[in-house]
Each structure stands twice: as C-alpha cells, then as structure tokens.
XYZ file of C-alpha atoms in Angstrom:
552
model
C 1.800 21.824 0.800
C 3.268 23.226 -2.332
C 3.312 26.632 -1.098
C 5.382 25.981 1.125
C 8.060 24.315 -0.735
C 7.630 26.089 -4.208
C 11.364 26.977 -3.788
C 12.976 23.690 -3.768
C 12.874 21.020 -6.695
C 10.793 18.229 -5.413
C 11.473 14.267 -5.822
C 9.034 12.124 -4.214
C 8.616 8.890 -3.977
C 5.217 7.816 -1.793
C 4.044 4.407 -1.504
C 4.527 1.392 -3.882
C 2.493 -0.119 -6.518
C 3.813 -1.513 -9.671
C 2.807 -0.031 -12.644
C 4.019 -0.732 -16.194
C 3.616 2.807 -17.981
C 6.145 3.563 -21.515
C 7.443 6.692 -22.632
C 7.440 7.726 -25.880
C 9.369 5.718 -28.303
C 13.118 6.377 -28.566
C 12.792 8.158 -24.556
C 16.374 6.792 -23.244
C 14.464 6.265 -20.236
C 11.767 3.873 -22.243
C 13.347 0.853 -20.385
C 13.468 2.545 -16.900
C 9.845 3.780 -17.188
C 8.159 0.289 -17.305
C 10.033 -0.838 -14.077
C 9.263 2.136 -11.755
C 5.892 2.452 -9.779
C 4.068 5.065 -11.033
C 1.184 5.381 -7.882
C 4.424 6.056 -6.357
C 5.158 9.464 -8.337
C 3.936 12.511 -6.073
C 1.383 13.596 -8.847
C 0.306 10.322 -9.862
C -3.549 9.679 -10.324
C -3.187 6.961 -8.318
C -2.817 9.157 -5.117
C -5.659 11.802 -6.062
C -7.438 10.688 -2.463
C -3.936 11.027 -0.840
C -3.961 12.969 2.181
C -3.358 16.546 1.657
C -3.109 19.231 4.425
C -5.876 21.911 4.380
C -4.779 25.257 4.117
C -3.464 26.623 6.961
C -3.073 23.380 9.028
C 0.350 22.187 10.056
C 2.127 25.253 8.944
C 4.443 24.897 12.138
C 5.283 21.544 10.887
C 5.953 22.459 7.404
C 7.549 25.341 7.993
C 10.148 23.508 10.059
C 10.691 20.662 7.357
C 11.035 24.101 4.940
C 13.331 25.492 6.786
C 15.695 22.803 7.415
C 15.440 22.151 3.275
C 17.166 25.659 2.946
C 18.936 25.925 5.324
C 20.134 22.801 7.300
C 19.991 21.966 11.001
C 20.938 25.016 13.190
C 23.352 22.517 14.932
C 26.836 24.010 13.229
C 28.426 20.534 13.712
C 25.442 18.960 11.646
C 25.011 21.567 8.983
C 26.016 18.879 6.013
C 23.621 16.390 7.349
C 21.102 15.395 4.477
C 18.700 12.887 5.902
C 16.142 13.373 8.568
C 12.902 11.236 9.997
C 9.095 13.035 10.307
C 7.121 10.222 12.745
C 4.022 10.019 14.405
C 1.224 7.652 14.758
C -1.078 6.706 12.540
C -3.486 9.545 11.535
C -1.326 12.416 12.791
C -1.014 13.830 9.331
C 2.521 12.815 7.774
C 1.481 11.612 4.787
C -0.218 14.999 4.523
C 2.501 16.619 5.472
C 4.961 14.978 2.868
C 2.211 14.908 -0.002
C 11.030 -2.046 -3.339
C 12.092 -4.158 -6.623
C 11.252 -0.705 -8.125
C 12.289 1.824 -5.609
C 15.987 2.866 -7.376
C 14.128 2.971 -10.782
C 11.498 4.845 -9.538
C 13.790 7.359 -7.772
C 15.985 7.236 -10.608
C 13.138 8.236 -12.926
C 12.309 10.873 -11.062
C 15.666 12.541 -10.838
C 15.730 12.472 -14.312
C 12.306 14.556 -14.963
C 14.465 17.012 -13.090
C 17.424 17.030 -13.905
C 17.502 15.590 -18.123
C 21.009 15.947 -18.335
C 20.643 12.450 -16.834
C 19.212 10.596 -19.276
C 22.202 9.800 -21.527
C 24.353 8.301 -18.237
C 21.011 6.612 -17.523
C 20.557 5.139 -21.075
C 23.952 4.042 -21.415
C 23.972 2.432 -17.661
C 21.118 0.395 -18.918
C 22.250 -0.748 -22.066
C 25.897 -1.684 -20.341
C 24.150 -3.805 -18.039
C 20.563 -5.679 -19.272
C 20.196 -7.493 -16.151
C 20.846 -4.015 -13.761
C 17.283 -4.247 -12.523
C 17.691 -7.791 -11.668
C 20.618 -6.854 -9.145
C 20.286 -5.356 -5.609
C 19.809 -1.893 -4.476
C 23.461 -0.786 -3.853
C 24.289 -1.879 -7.162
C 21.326 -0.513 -9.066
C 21.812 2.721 -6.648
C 25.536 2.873 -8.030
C 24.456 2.622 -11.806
C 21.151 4.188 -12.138
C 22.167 7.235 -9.651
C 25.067 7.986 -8.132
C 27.449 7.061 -11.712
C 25.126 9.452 -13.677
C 25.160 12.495 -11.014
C 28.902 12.293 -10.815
C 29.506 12.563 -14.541
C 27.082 15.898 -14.659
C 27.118 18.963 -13.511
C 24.086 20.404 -10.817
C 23.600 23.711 -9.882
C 20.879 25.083 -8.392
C 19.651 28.576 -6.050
C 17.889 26.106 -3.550
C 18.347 22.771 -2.167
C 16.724 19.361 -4.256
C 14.570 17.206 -1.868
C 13.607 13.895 -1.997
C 10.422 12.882 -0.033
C 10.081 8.945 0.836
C 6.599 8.270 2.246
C 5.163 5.342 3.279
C 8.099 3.190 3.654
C 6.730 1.202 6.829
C 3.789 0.153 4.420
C 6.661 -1.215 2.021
C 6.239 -5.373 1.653
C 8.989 -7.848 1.460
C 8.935 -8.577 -2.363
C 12.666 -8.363 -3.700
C 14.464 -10.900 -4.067
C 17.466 -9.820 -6.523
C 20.676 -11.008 -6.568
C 19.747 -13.132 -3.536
C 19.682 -17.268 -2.552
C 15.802 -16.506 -2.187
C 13.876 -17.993 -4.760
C 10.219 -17.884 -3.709
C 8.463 -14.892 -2.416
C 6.596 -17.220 -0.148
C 7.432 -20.249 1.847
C 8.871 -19.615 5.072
C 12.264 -20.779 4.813
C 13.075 -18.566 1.944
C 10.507 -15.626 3.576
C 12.089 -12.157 3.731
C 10.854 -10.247 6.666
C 9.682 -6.938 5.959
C 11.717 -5.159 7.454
C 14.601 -6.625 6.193
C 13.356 -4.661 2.603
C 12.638 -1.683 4.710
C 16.106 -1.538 6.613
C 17.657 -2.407 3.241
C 16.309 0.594 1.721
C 17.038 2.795 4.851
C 20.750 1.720 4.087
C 20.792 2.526 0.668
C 19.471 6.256 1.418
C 21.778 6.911 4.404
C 24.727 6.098 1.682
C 23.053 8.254 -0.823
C 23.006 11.102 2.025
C 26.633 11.113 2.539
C 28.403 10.604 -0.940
C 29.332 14.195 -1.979
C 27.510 13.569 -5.776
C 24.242 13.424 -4.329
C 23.285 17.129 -4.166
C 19.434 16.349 -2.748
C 18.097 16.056 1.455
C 15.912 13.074 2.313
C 12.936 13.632 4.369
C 11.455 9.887 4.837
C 8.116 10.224 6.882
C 6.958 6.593 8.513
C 5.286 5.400 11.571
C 7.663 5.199 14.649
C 8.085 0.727 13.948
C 10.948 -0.611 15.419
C 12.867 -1.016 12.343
C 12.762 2.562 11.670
C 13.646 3.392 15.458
C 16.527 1.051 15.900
C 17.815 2.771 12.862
C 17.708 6.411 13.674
C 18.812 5.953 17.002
C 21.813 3.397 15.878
C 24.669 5.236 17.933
C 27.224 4.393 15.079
C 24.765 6.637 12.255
C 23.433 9.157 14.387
C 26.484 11.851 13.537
C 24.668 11.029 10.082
C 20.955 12.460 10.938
C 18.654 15.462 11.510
C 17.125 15.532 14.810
C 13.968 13.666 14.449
C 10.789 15.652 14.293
C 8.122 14.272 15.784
C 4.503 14.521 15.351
C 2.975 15.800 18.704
C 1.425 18.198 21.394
C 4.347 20.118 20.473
C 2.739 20.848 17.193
C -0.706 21.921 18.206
C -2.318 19.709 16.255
C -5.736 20.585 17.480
C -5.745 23.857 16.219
C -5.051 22.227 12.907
C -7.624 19.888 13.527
C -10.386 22.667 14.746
C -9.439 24.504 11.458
C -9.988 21.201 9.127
C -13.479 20.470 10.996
C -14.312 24.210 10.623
C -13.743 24.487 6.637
C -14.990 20.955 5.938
C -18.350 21.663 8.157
C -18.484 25.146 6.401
C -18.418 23.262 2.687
C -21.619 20.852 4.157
C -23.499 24.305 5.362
C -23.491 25.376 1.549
C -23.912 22.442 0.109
C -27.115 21.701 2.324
C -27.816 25.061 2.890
C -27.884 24.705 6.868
C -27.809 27.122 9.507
C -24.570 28.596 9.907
C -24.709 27.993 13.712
C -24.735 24.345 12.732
C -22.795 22.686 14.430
C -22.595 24.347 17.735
C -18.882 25.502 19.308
C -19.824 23.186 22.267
C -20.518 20.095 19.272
C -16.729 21.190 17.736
C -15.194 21.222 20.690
C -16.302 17.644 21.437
C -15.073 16.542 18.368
C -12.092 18.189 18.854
C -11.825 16.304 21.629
C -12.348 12.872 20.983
C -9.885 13.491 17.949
C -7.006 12.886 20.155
C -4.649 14.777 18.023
C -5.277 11.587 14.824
C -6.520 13.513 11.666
C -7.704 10.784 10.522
C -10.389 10.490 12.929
C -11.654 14.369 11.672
C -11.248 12.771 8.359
C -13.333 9.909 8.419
C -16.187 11.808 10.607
C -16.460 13.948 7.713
C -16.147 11.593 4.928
C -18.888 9.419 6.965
C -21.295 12.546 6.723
C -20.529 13.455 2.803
C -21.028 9.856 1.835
C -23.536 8.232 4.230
C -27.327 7.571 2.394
C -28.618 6.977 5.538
C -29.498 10.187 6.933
C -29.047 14.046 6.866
C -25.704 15.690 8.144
C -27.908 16.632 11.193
C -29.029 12.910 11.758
C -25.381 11.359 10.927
C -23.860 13.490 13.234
C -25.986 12.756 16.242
C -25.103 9.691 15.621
C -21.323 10.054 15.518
C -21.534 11.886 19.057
C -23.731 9.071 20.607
C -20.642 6.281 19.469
C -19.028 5.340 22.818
C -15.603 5.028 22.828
C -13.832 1.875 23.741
C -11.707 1.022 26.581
C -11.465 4.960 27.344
C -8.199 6.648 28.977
C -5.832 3.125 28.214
C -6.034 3.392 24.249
C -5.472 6.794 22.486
C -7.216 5.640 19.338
C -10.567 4.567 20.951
C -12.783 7.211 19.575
C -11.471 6.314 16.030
C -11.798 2.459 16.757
C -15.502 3.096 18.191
C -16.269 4.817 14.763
C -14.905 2.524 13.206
C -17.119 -0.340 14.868
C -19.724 1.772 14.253
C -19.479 2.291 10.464
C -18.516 -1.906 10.191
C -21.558 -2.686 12.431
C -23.953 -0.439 10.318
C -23.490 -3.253 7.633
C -26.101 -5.609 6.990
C -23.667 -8.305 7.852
C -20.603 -6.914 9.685
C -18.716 -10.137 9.525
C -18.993 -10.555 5.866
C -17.470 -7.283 5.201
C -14.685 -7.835 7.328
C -13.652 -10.932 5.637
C -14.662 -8.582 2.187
C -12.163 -5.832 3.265
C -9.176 -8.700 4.267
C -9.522 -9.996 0.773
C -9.212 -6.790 -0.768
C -6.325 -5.944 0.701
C -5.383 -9.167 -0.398
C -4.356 -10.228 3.448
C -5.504 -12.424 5.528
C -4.161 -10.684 8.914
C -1.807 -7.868 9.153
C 1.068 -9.064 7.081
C 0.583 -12.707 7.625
C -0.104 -13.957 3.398
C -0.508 -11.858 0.823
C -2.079 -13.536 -2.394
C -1.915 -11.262 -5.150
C 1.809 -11.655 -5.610
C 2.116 -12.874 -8.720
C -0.201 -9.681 -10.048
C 1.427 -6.960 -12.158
C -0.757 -4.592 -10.715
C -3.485 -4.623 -7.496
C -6.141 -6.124 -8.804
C -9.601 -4.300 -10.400
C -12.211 -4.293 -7.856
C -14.544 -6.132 -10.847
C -12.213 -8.948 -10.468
C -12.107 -9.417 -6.994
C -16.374 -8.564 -6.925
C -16.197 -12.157 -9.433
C -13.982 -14.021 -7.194
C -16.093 -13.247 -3.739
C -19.746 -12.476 -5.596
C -22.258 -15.502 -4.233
C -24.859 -13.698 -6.613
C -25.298 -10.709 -8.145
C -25.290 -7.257 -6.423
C -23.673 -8.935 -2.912
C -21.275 -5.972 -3.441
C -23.510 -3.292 -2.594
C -25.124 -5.550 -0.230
C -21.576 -6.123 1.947
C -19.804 -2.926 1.376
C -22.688 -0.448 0.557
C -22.427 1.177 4.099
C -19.044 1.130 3.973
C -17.931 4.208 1.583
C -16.691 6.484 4.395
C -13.863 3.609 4.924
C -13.056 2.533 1.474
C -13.716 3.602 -2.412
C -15.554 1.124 -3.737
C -15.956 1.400 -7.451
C -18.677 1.660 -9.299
C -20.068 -1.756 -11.132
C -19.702 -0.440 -14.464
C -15.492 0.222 -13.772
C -13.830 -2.550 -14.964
C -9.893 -1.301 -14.194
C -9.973 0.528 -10.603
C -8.798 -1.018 -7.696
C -10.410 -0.894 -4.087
C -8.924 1.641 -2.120
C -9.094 1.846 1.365
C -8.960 5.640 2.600
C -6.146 5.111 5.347
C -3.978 2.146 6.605
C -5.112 2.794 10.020
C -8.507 0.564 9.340
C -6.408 -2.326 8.950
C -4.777 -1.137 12.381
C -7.742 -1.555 13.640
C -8.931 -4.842 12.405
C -6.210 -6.397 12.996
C -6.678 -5.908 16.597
C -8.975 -8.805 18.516
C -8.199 -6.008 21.269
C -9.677 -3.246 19.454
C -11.522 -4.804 16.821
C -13.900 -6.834 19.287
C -16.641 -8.847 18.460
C -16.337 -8.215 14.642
C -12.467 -9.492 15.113
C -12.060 -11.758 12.278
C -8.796 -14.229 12.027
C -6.779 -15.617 9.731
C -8.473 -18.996 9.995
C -11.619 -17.494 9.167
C -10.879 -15.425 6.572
C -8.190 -18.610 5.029
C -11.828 -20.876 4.956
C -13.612 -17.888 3.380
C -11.399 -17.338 0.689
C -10.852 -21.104 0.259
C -14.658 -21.458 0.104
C -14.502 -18.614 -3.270
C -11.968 -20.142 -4.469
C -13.913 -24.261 -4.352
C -16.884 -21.970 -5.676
C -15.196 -20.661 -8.756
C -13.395 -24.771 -9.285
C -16.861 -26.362 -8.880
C -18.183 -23.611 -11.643
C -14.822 -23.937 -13.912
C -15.184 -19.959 -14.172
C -16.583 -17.319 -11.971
C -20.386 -18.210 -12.071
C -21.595 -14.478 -11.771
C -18.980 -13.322 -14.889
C -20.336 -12.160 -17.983
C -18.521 -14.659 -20.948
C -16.696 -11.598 -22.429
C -14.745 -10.907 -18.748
C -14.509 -14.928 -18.370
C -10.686 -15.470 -19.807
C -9.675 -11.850 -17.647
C -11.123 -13.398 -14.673
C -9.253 -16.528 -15.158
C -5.947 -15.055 -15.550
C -6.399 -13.133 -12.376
C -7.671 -16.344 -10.495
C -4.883 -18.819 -11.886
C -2.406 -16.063 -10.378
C -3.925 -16.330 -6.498
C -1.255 -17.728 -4.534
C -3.574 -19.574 -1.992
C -2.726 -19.496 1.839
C 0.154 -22.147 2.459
C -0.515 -25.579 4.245
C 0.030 -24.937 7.602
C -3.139 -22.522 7.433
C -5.064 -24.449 5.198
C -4.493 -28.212 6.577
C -7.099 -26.833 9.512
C -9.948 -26.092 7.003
C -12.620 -28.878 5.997
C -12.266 -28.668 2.172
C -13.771 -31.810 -0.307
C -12.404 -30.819 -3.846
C -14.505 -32.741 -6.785
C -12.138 -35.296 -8.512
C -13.103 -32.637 -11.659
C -12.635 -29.538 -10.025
C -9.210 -30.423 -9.153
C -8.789 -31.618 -12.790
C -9.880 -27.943 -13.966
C -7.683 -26.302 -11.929
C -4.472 -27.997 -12.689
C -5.162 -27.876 -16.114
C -5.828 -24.317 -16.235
C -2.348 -23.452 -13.440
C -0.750 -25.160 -16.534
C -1.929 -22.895 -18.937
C -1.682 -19.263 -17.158
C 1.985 -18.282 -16.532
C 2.698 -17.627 -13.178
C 0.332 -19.339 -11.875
C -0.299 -20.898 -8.275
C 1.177 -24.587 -9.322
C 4.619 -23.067 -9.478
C 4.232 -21.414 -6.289
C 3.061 -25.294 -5.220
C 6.213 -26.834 -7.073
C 8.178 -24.680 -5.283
C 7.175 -24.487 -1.425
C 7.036 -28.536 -1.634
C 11.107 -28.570 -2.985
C 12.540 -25.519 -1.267
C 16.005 -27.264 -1.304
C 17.684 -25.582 -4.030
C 18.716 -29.192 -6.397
C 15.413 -30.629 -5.519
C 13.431 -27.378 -6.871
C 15.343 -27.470 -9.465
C 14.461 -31.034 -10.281
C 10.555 -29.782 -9.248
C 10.976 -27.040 -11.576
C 12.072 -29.094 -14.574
C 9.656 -31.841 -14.081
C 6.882 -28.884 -14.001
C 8.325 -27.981 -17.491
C 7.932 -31.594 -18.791
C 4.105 -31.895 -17.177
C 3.358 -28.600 -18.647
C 4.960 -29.409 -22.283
C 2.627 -32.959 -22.593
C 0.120 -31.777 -21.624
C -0.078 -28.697 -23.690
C 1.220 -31.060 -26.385
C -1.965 -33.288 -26.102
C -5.517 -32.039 -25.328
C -4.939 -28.502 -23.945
C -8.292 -27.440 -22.521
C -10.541 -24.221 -23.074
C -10.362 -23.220 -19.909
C -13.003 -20.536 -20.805
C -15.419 -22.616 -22.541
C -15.170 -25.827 -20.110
C-alpha cells in the first residue's frame, strides 16, 4: 500500500491495545506517550502479521481511496467533505487495504510525529490540565488536537490522512467523566457501540472544524452502528460516498493474483513442478473464495505451516473439505475450513474452549476477563492458567497454527494472536460452528474449573517458582464471569482455597474482590460504603499476618 499513497502524510490509527511505551526523558510528549496504544501505530511491531495487500491486488480500490485523498469527491457540492467509510465483510481485504480511553492520545501522538510544531501546545495542554486524560473525548479532542492545530501554522503540497481501522473491533472500556463506575456489571455496562458511535462523533466534528487540515478514511465492517451513522439523513451533507467492498471491485482477480504469487513462493521453496497446481485446481479455489481474502489467506497459511503432510497432500485435502450449508451462507467454504483445521485437533472441543480463553471471551462480546490487564496477556501466562500438565499446549493447539500464532514455550512476553477476527465469526456461530459449537456455559465451567485448579494448588501447579509471583499477579487480576453465568455451574470451593484467594485479591491491586465489592453495591452511596469497608478489610489484614502468597 505505500506506493500508492507515498504522496500524502499518513496518520493511522488501527486497532487498540494498550501499551505503556516512554519517550526519551524531557520529550514534551513523555506524558502523552504512556497513554496511547502503541499496537495501534501503523508501523507498530505489534501489527507485523497485519494484513497487507500483495502487489498488484486491489489497485482499483486503492487507487480510488488515492484519488479522493488528492483530490476530493468529484461531486462539486461535496468537494470540502473530509470523512468517508471503506466496508465490506469480513475477509474482503480492508484492513489490507488501510494497512478508546486512548484513542485522542493516540491520534494526538501521532499528529505530532508529523507535524512537531505540536508538541509545545501539546505539553502545555497537559500540564494546564493533569486530569485531561481522565475526561471524555470531546474534551480531550478540544485540548490535545484541535487547540494545538489552531495555534500553528500547516502547510503542505498534498492532503494529511488519517486512517481509523478496526473500529467495529473497538470494546466498551471508557468510562471518563461518566456516572459509570465499573466496567462490568450490567447496570453500569456500556454497550459497545455506544464507545464506537462516540468516537464516530468525535471524528465527524474533527472533519468539519476548519483547523483540522487532515481526511478520515475509517474502514469497518458494515454493523449497524456504523450504518445508522453514515446513512443518518441529518450528517450525510457531511460524507464521501461510501465505497464498498464488492463485485464491483473484481476482487477475484486480486484473489487469483495472491494464490498465484503465494503458490509460486511454495514451488521454490519445495522445488515442485511449476505446473503445480493445475489452472483447473486455481480456478476452484478461486471459486470457493467467494470474493473473502481471508479464505486465500488461511488456505495458504494452512499449507506453509501444517506438519502433517506435503503441499501436495495438504492441498488435496483442502479441495476434498465440503462446504456447509452451500448457496444460503457466503462464508461456507471458509467455515468448512475452518471445521476442518479445528477438527484436525486431537480434541476439537478443548481447543475451542482454549481459543475463547485466549481471546479472553467467553462468546462474542458477552465477558471479557482480562480487564483489569495493562496489556493482553503473555501466552506463558495464560498456558499456566489452562495447563492440566505439561506440554497440553502443543497437545490442544499444535494443529492449530494456520488459525492462530501460538508462541513458542521458551517466549515469556508475546501474546496469542489469532490471524483474523473472522474465526471468532465463526465460532461464535452454533449455525456455522456446528457440532464443535461451544457456549458460554461451557466455556464459564471450563474456565471456572482453571481457575478452582490454580485455588486448590495456591499457585499455578505447572509454574516454575521463578514465574510463580508473575503468574499470580496476572491471576488475582481475572475478573471471573458474573453470577448470573456462574450460579448454573456445580463449583465446591475448599474452606482453604477460598481463604487463599481472598487473601491474595487483598494483596494484588486491582484485583477481582473489587470488581466483587462493586457489582454486589452498584448503588452509588452503598459502593461507596462497599468501597471503604474494602479499604478497612484490606488495611487489618495487611496490618496482621499478610500471607506469602507465593510461598503458601
């Protein structure tokens, strides 16, 4: 993609993980940098298995987003519009195409790479207001961007752009300024797309004040939050046409020439025939691709990284998968693959409950209990939390490396990272997902059943003792599913287990007893009442025999 837009000055800000990272000392923007989300810079390391397009593919599509970058719409009556939506489904290549508490700092961060004349407005801002990143968006948007642009000076021979990816996947986690108080609890639950409309706002503003010099380009799937607000009637005088990801946009070419060139790099590597695979093969392929690049994608990742076989073997065996429920459901060649890759696992159920946790989901945005971690978790962590015995990693996800990087055991710091959202699509799905469907139920007694595990052991029974007190502060910051998923289960905690774990959610900060304290009072006088009565426990008991939580 940077060919084509090696003209314009590029701002991107792709999906969210937070990610404390410090300039050097004395940096104005030394305050700023440990608030933004670094994965979500457009060159971080972080997205080094982000989709890219292959040369040559979607040049149709880029060269339309290009144009409109220089140039504006062709409508005369829209040429000041700067904002415009790139859509598809999952798989059609917009991430590719495009290459919340932190998504004004991060933006702001990023403006001020390129433009530094920034930094001083930025510093001051900051040190006017200490508690600026604890307000909302509009306010930090005010301060942190649209204050410091209007007090300098920007000129430039080609358009700024600012490319927002991955915005459906963003998660309801701010609360600032707000009467919300826990990020759980569903009383005080903020919906997702609440956050995502919020932000939606806040760049539609940014589009239309005069001392914002830059076009947004925000590339999501077509959810209804994102729909509702490109076709409001009352904004639309304030967008782009849409473009949309289809038939219009040959993606099958695209897609031949991707198979071609990835096919050609297995021929060398193997040294294979060079009439290997047939046209007739390819065109199959092509064919059961639909138009999703991810199903190329994963067809080829599946042959690069399977130890089961030789390309020619692993290929057969990709053109014997059958699809499911053909002609109703345009993703049934990738969900048959899919089922084929999860089914090639020694125990297809486990994994699925093993690729849930990762995530750190138990359906589709229905809990999410790594809140309370600075950062996604190190797959060594999670491997201690879910491990029965040693090596039941490579036993449960050893098939599975076509779907999802799965570190190696001697990493201690890299996270899991599943190739492309669409798998989660997919197993979400009892529809698509069949009979390796796994619910919430199931994978709430699994993870309950780790967690019992770890209390029975008072540690994680497969850790070494130097990665015991790490573990531990990772465990005491699970925020277990809530009560109404849990009260189904058949748990019997030891009188001592239960002793261990309060005494350790005492000791870590942020731990899953003030999650407790909180859900049980959510009235605002009785929590805080709850919250100073946790202070007291917490304060006698540290006062009297605090426990080595490592050694006991």
């Amino acid at each position: 993609m940077a060919s084509f837009f090696s003209d314009a000055h590029e701002v991107s800000v792709n999906e969210f993980k937070v990610i404390n990272v410090a300039p050097p000392i004395g940096d104005p923007l030394n305050d700023l940098a440990s608030r933004i989300a670094a994965g979500a810079l457009h060159d971080s390391d972080e997205r080094c298995d982000a989709p890219k397009c292959h040369p040559e593919t979607r040049v149709a599509v880029q060269g339309e987003i290009y144009s409109w970058i220089i140039h504006g719409d062709p409508d005369p009556a829209q040429k000041m519009v700067k904002i415009k939506w790139v859509t598809g489904p999952a798989g059609t290549g917009k991430s590719a195409i495009m290459g919340k508490t932190v998504f004004i700092p991060t933006l702001a961060y990023q403006l001020a790479q390129h433009l530094p004349a920034l930094k001083d407005s930025l510093a001051q801002a900051i040190q006017n207001n200490p508690l600026l990143f604890k307000k909302n968006l509009r306010v930090q948007t005010e301060a942190l961007i649209l204050t410091p642009l209007r007090q300098i000076t920007t000129e430039s021979k080609a358009p700024g752009v600012v490319l927002v990816d991955g915005l459906d996947e963003c998660e309801a986690e701010q609360y600032l300024d707000s009467h919300v108080s826990s990020p759980i609890g569903k009383s005080m639950e903020r919906e997702k797309g609440e956050d995502q409309l919020e932000i939606l706002e806040v760049l539609r503003e940014l589009s239309l004040d005069p001392a914002f010099p830059f076009r947004i380009i925000i590339a999501s799937r077509p959810e209804r939050v994102f729909r509702e607000f490109f076709n409001e009637e009352s904004y639309k005088s304030s967008f782009a046409p849409p473009l949309i990801l289809d038939e219009r946009y040959d993606p099958d070419t695209d897609i031949a020439l991707f198979l071609q060139a990835k096919f050609g790099e297995i021929r060398r590597r193997y040294n294979l025939s060079p009439s290997w695979p047939s046209p007739d093969i390819l065109a199959t392929l092509l064919d059961q691709a639909s138009g999703q690049f991810i199903y190329a994608a994963t067809i080829i990742r599946y042959i690069t990284t399977s130890h089961d076989g030789n390309p020619h073997t692993l290929l057969d065996r990709v053109l014997k998968v059958e699809p499911t429920s053909p002609g109703t459901n345009p993703f049934s060649h990738l969900d048959a693959f899919y089922a084929h890759i999860l089914q090639s696992a020694p125990d297809p159920i486990m994994a699925v409950k093993w690729l849930w946790v990762i995530k750190g989901e138990l359906a589709p945005g229905a809990f999410y209990f790594f809140t309370y971690m600075e950062n996604i978790p190190a797959a060594f962590l999670v491997n201690l939390l879910l491990e029965a015995n040693d090596g039941d990693k490579e036993y449960v996800l050893g098939h599975l490396h076509s779907l999802i990087d799965v570190p190696s055991s001697d990493d201690l710091e890299t996270p899991y990272k599943p190739y492309h959202k669409s798998l989660y699509d997919f197993l979400g799905s009892p529809s698509r997902c069949g009979p390796i469907y796994v619910g919430n139920t199931d994978c709430a007694e699994f993870l309950w059943g780790k967690f019992s595990n770890v209390c029975m052991h008072k540690g994680s029974p497969a850790c070494h003792p130097s990665n015991q007190e790490r573990f531990l502060r990772f465990f005491f910051k699970l925020i277990m599913p809530p009560p109404e998923i849990w009260s189904f289960l058949r748990l019997n905690f030891a009188p001592s287990s239960v002793d261990w774990w309060a005494s350790g959610s005492i000791l870590y900060p942020n731990s899953t007893i003030t999650w407790m304290f909180r859900n049980v009072h959510r009235e605002s006088s009785m929590q805080t009442l709850a919250e100073f009565h946790f202070a007291s426990l917490r304060e006698r008991w540290l006062g009297g025999t605090e426990l080595d939580m490592v050694s006991s």
